[in-house]
Coordinates of C-alpha atoms in Angstrom, one line a residue:
M243 CA 5.8 -2.4 24.7
S244 CA 7.8 -1.6 27.8
T245 CA 9.7 -4.9 27.5
G246 CA 10.9 -4.0 24.0
T247 CA 9.2 -7.1 22.6
D248 CA 7.6 -6.6 19.1
P249 CA 4.1 -8.2 19.1
L250 CA 4.6 -8.8 15.4
T251 CA 7.6 -11.1 15.8
P252 CA 5.5 -14.3 16.1
L253 CA 4.1 -13.6 12.6
A254 CA 7.5 -14.1 11.1
E255 CA 7.4 -17.6 12.5
L256 CA 4.2 -18.6 10.7
P257 CA 4.5 -21.4 8.1
G258 CA 6.1 -20.1 4.9
V259 CA 6.6 -16.6 6.1
S260 CA 10.4 -16.9 6.7
D261 CA 10.8 -18.3 3.2
T262 CA 8.8 -15.4 1.7
V263 CA 10.8 -12.8 3.6
A264 CA 14.1 -14.4 2.5
E265 CA 13.0 -14.6 -1.2
V266 CA 11.8 -10.9 -1.2
R267 CA 15.0 -9.7 0.5
K268 CA 17.1 -11.5 -2.1
A269 CA 15.1 -10.1 -5.0
V270 CA 15.2 -6.5 -3.6
D271 CA 19.0 -6.8 -3.0
R272 CA 19.5 -8.0 -6.6
L273 CA 17.6 -5.0 -7.9
Y274 CA 19.6 -2.6 -5.8
G275 CA 22.8 -4.1 -7.1
H276 CA 21.8 -3.5 -10.7
R277 CA 24.3 -1.5 -12.7
V278 CA 21.7 1.2 -13.6
M279 CA 21.1 1.9 -9.9
R280 CA 24.6 3.3 -9.5
R281 CA 24.0 6.2 -11.7
R282 CA 20.3 6.6 -12.4
A283 CA 18.6 5.6 -9.2
P284 CA 16.5 8.8 -9.0
E285 CA 15.1 8.1 -12.4
V286 CA 14.2 4.5 -11.3
T287 CA 12.6 5.9 -8.2
S288 CA 10.5 8.4 -10.2
E289 CA 9.4 5.7 -12.6
A290 CA 8.5 3.3 -9.8
A291 CA 6.4 6.1 -8.1
L292 CA 4.5 6.7 -11.3
R293 CA 3.8 3.0 -12.0
G294 CA 2.9 2.4 -8.4
A295 CA 0.4 5.3 -8.4
R296 CA -1.1 4.1 -11.6
A297 CA -1.5 0.6 -10.2
S298 CA -3.0 1.8 -6.9
A299 CA -5.5 3.9 -8.8
A300 CA -6.4 0.9 -10.9
L301 CA -7.2 -1.1 -7.7
S302 CA -9.5 1.7 -6.7
G303 CA -11.4 1.6 -10.0
A304 CA -9.5 4.0 -12.2
D305 CA -7.5 1.6 -14.5
W306 CA -5.8 3.9 -16.9
P307 CA -2.9 3.1 -19.3
L308 CA 0.5 4.2 -18.0
E309 CA 1.0 6.5 -20.9
E310 CA -2.3 8.2 -20.3
V311 CA -1.3 8.8 -16.7
R312 CA 2.1 10.1 -17.8
R313 CA 0.7 12.6 -20.3
R314 CA -2.3 14.0 -18.4
S315 CA -2.0 17.2 -16.3
D316 CA -5.7 17.7 -15.3
F317 CA -7.1 15.3 -12.8
S318 CA -10.1 17.2 -11.5
S319 CA -12.8 16.7 -14.2
G320 CA -14.3 13.4 -13.1
E321 CA -14.4 10.6 -10.5
Q322 CA -11.7 8.5 -12.1
E323 CA -9.5 11.5 -12.7
R324 CA -9.7 12.4 -9.1
V325 CA -8.7 8.9 -8.0
V326 CA -5.7 9.0 -10.3
G327 CA -4.8 12.5 -9.2
G328 CA -5.0 11.4 -5.5
A329 CA -2.8 8.4 -6.1
L330 CA -0.2 10.6 -7.9
R331 CA -0.2 13.2 -5.1
I332 CA 0.3 10.5 -2.5
S333 CA 3.1 9.0 -4.5
A334 CA 4.9 12.3 -4.9
E335 CA 4.8 13.2 -1.2
A336 CA 5.1 9.8 0.6
G337 CA 8.8 9.8 0.8
Q338 CA 8.8 13.3 2.4
L339 CA 6.7 12.0 5.4
L340 CA 9.3 9.6 6.8
S341 CA 10.4 11.7 9.7
I342 CA 6.9 12.3 10.8
W343 CA 5.9 8.6 10.3
R344 CA 8.6 7.6 12.8
T345 CA 7.0 9.6 15.6
S346 CA 3.4 10.2 14.6
P347 CA 2.0 7.6 12.1
L348 CA -1.5 8.8 12.6
Q349 CA -0.6 12.3 11.5
V350 CA 0.9 10.8 8.3
L351 CA -2.3 8.8 7.7
A352 CA -4.3 12.0 8.0
R353 CA -2.0 13.7 5.5
L354 CA -2.3 10.8 3.1
H355 CA -6.0 11.0 3.2
L356 CA -6.0 14.7 2.6
L357 CA -3.7 14.1 -0.5
A358 CA -6.0 11.3 -1.7
A359 CA -9.2 13.4 -1.3
G360 CA -7.9 16.6 -2.8
D361 CA -10.9 18.7 -3.5
G362 CA -13.2 15.7 -4.0
E363 CA -14.8 15.6 -0.5
G364 CA -17.0 18.6 -1.1
P365 CA -17.1 22.0 0.6
G366 CA -18.1 21.9 4.3
D367 CA -17.9 18.1 4.4
G368 CA -15.0 18.1 6.8
S369 CA -14.2 14.4 6.4
A370 CA -10.9 14.7 4.6
G371 CA -8.0 13.9 6.9
R372 CA -10.0 12.6 9.8
P373 CA -11.2 9.1 10.8
R374 CA -14.8 8.2 10.4
R375 CA -17.3 9.3 13.1
D376 CA -20.2 7.4 14.6
G377 CA -22.8 6.7 11.9
E378 CA -20.4 7.3 9.0
Q379 CA -19.8 4.4 6.7
P380 CA -16.8 3.9 4.4
E381 CA -16.9 3.4 0.6
E382 CA -16.5 -0.1 -0.8
L383 CA -12.8 -1.1 -0.9
F384 CA -13.2 -2.9 -4.1
P385 CA -15.3 -1.4 -6.9
L386 CA -18.1 -3.7 -7.9
E387 CA -17.0 -3.7 -11.5
L388 CA -13.6 -5.1 -10.4
T389 CA -14.8 -8.0 -8.3
A390 CA -18.2 -9.6 -8.6
V391 CA -19.9 -10.1 -5.2
E392 CA -23.0 -12.0 -4.3
P393 CA -25.8 -10.4 -2.3
G394 CA -24.4 -12.0 0.9
G395 CA -21.1 -10.3 0.5
A396 CA -19.1 -13.3 -0.7
A397 CA -17.1 -13.1 -4.0
V398 CA -18.5 -15.3 -6.7
D399 CA -15.1 -17.0 -7.0
G400 CA -15.7 -18.5 -3.5
A401 CA -13.6 -16.1 -1.4
P402 CA -15.1 -15.5 2.0
P403 CA -16.9 -12.2 2.6
L404 CA -15.1 -9.3 4.2
P405 CA -16.4 -8.4 7.6
A406 CA -18.4 -5.2 8.1
A407 CA -16.3 -2.1 8.8
P408 CA -15.7 -1.7 12.5
S409 CA -17.4 1.1 14.5
A410 CA -15.7 4.5 14.8
G411 CA -14.8 3.6 18.4
E412 CA -13.1 0.4 17.5
V413 CA -11.3 2.1 14.6
A414 CA -9.9 4.8 17.0
A415 CA -8.7 2.2 19.5
R416 CA -7.0 0.0 16.9
L417 CA -5.4 2.9 15.1
D418 CA -3.9 4.0 18.4
Q419 CA -2.6 0.5 19.1
L420 CA -1.1 0.3 15.6
A421 CA 0.6 3.7 16.0
Q422 CA 2.1 2.8 19.4
L423 CA 3.5 -0.4 17.9
L424 CA 5.0 1.4 15.0
V425 CA 6.6 4.1 17.1
A426 CA 8.1 1.5 19.4
R427 CA 9.6 -0.3 16.5
T428 CA 11.1 2.8 15.0
A429 CA 12.5 3.7 18.4
G430 CA 14.8 0.6 18.0
A431 CA 13.1 -2.2 19.9
P432 CA 15.2 -5.3 19.5
G433 CA 14.0 -8.5 18.0
G434 CA 11.5 -6.9 15.7
A435 CA 9.6 -8.5 12.9
P436 CA 11.0 -8.2 9.3
A437 CA 10.0 -5.1 7.3
L438 CA 7.8 -7.1 5.0
V439 CA 5.8 -8.5 7.9
T440 CA 5.3 -5.1 9.4
A441 CA 4.3 -3.5 6.1
A442 CA 1.8 -6.3 5.4
V443 CA 0.2 -5.8 8.8
V444 CA -0.1 -2.1 8.3
H445 CA -1.5 -2.6 4.9
G446 CA -4.0 -5.2 6.0
E447 CA -5.0 -3.5 9.2
L448 CA -5.9 -0.2 7.4
L449 CA -7.9 -2.1 4.8
A450 CA -9.7 -4.0 7.5
L451 CA -10.4 -0.9 9.5
R452 CA -11.4 1.3 6.6
P453 CA -10.7 4.3 8.9
F454 CA -11.8 7.0 6.5
R455 CA -15.0 7.6 4.6
S456 CA -13.2 7.2 1.3
H457 CA -9.9 6.4 -0.4
N458 CA -8.9 3.8 2.2
G459 CA -7.2 1.6 -0.4
L460 CA -5.0 4.4 -1.6
V461 CA -4.0 5.3 1.9
A462 CA -3.3 1.7 3.0
R463 CA -1.1 0.9 0.0
A464 CA 0.8 4.2 0.5
A465 CA 1.3 3.4 4.2
Q466 CA 2.7 0.0 3.2
R467 CA 5.2 1.7 0.9
I468 CA 6.2 4.1 3.7
V469 CA 6.9 1.2 6.0
L470 CA 9.1 -0.5 3.4
I471 CA 11.1 2.7 3.0
A472 CA 11.3 3.6 6.7
E473 CA 12.4 0.1 7.7
G474 CA 15.1 -0.2 5.1
L475 CA 13.8 -2.9 2.8
D476 CA 13.2 -0.5 0.0
P477 CA 14.9 2.8 1.1
K478 CA 14.9 4.3 -2.4
A479 CA 11.2 3.4 -3.1
I480 CA 12.0 1.5 -6.3
C481 CA 9.8 -1.6 -5.7
P482 CA 6.2 -0.8 -6.6
T483 CA 4.2 -3.4 -4.7
E484 CA 1.0 -1.9 -6.2
V485 CA 2.0 -3.1 -9.6
G486 CA 2.3 -6.7 -8.2
L487 CA -1.1 -6.4 -6.6
V488 CA -2.7 -5.5 -9.9
E489 CA -0.9 -8.4 -11.6
L490 CA -2.1 -10.9 -9.0
G491 CA -5.6 -9.6 -9.5
T492 CA -8.3 -8.0 -7.5
A493 CA -10.0 -11.2 -6.6
S494 CA -6.8 -12.7 -5.1
Y495 CA -6.2 -9.4 -3.3
R496 CA -9.7 -9.5 -1.8
A497 CA -9.4 -13.2 -0.9
A498 CA -6.1 -12.6 0.9
L499 CA -7.5 -9.7 2.8
A500 CA -10.4 -11.8 3.9
G501 CA -7.9 -14.2 5.3
Y502 CA -6.1 -11.4 7.2
A503 CA -9.4 -10.3 8.6
T504 CA -10.0 -13.8 10.2
G505 CA -7.0 -13.2 12.4
T506 CA -6.1 -16.9 12.2
P507 CA -2.5 -18.0 11.7
E508 CA -3.4 -19.4 8.3
G509 CA -5.1 -16.3 7.2
L510 CA -2.3 -14.0 8.3
A511 CA 0.3 -16.2 6.7
T512 CA -1.7 -16.1 3.4
W513 CA -1.9 -12.3 3.5
I514 CA 1.8 -11.9 4.2
A515 CA 2.6 -14.3 1.4
H516 CA 0.3 -12.3 -0.9
C517 CA 2.1 -9.0 -0.1
G518 CA 5.4 -10.7 -0.6
R519 CA 4.5 -12.0 -4.0
A520 CA 3.2 -8.6 -5.0
L521 CA 6.5 -7.0 -3.8
G522 CA 8.4 -9.5 -5.8
L523 CA 6.5 -8.6 -8.9
G524 CA 7.1 -5.0 -8.2
V525 CA 10.8 -5.8 -8.1
R526 CA 10.5 -7.5 -11.5
E527 CA 8.8 -4.4 -12.9
S528 CA 11.6 -2.1 -11.9
T529 CA 14.2 -4.6 -13.0
A530 CA 12.6 -4.4 -16.5
V531 CA 12.8 -0.6 -16.2
C532 CA 16.5 -0.8 -15.3
E533 CA 17.1 -3.2 -18.3
A534 CA 15.4 -0.7 -20.6
M535 CA 17.5 2.1 -19.3
Q536 CA 20.7 0.1 -19.8
R537 CA 19.7 -0.6 -23.4
G538 CA 19.1 3.1 -24.0
M539 CA 15.4 2.6 -24.5
V540 CA 14.4 5.0 -21.7

């Protein structure tokens, strides 16, 4: 870190990554240049936040229709309701955490987990907002009803199994390394990796670590969104990557994450490409929203 070199820069040189970065940048710039963005950008941001929250909740097992999420006000009566409520709380507050993220990413992750957990962790549990301790195991990232898994841990579609969640000590060490890397980048270190690469690594690392006892998917996807905002790729938060992840499917999401977890160049490139495709589909979603607004349908 002292040399100002970004350790993520070599990832941008993996096969296919530079093309993915360029394609995503072009698509995002095109959306930001849409006529509707000149006068109704806050509305597009709000709609993207809602759609992204709905999609993130779906990936965590609460797949509700958009209009149901839009009309509901009580999200405390059941497990799925609490998941949707947590996703909405995170989406509403994520943009307000940027200044803290730039200096203390771990504090933001704790806040995201508190927002996700709400009142669902139970009185006296004490696990909301803090990383797992020794002996504590995280919930499954992917609900069994969303992705069929064989007894050995491999998906029935042939995707490799995800490795076991790291120990609490390893989680703490790797979170600290991630935080140091992010703070160095936001301090202006030259020659840094593109925002898409950084966001994909933050997303993948948090999913691989599963640092909290619960809601790790919601937290990881929100952290990716914050990186995209903070690093200027999507400063108005109008590109709901979560929508793209749903469209690509849970099985593909899981398989790409398994590739990231290998740490191989091929696995990392596959994961970054998957995140890039999801972001591109999120751009398409918001472009459709802009078109509907332009036609007076919204």
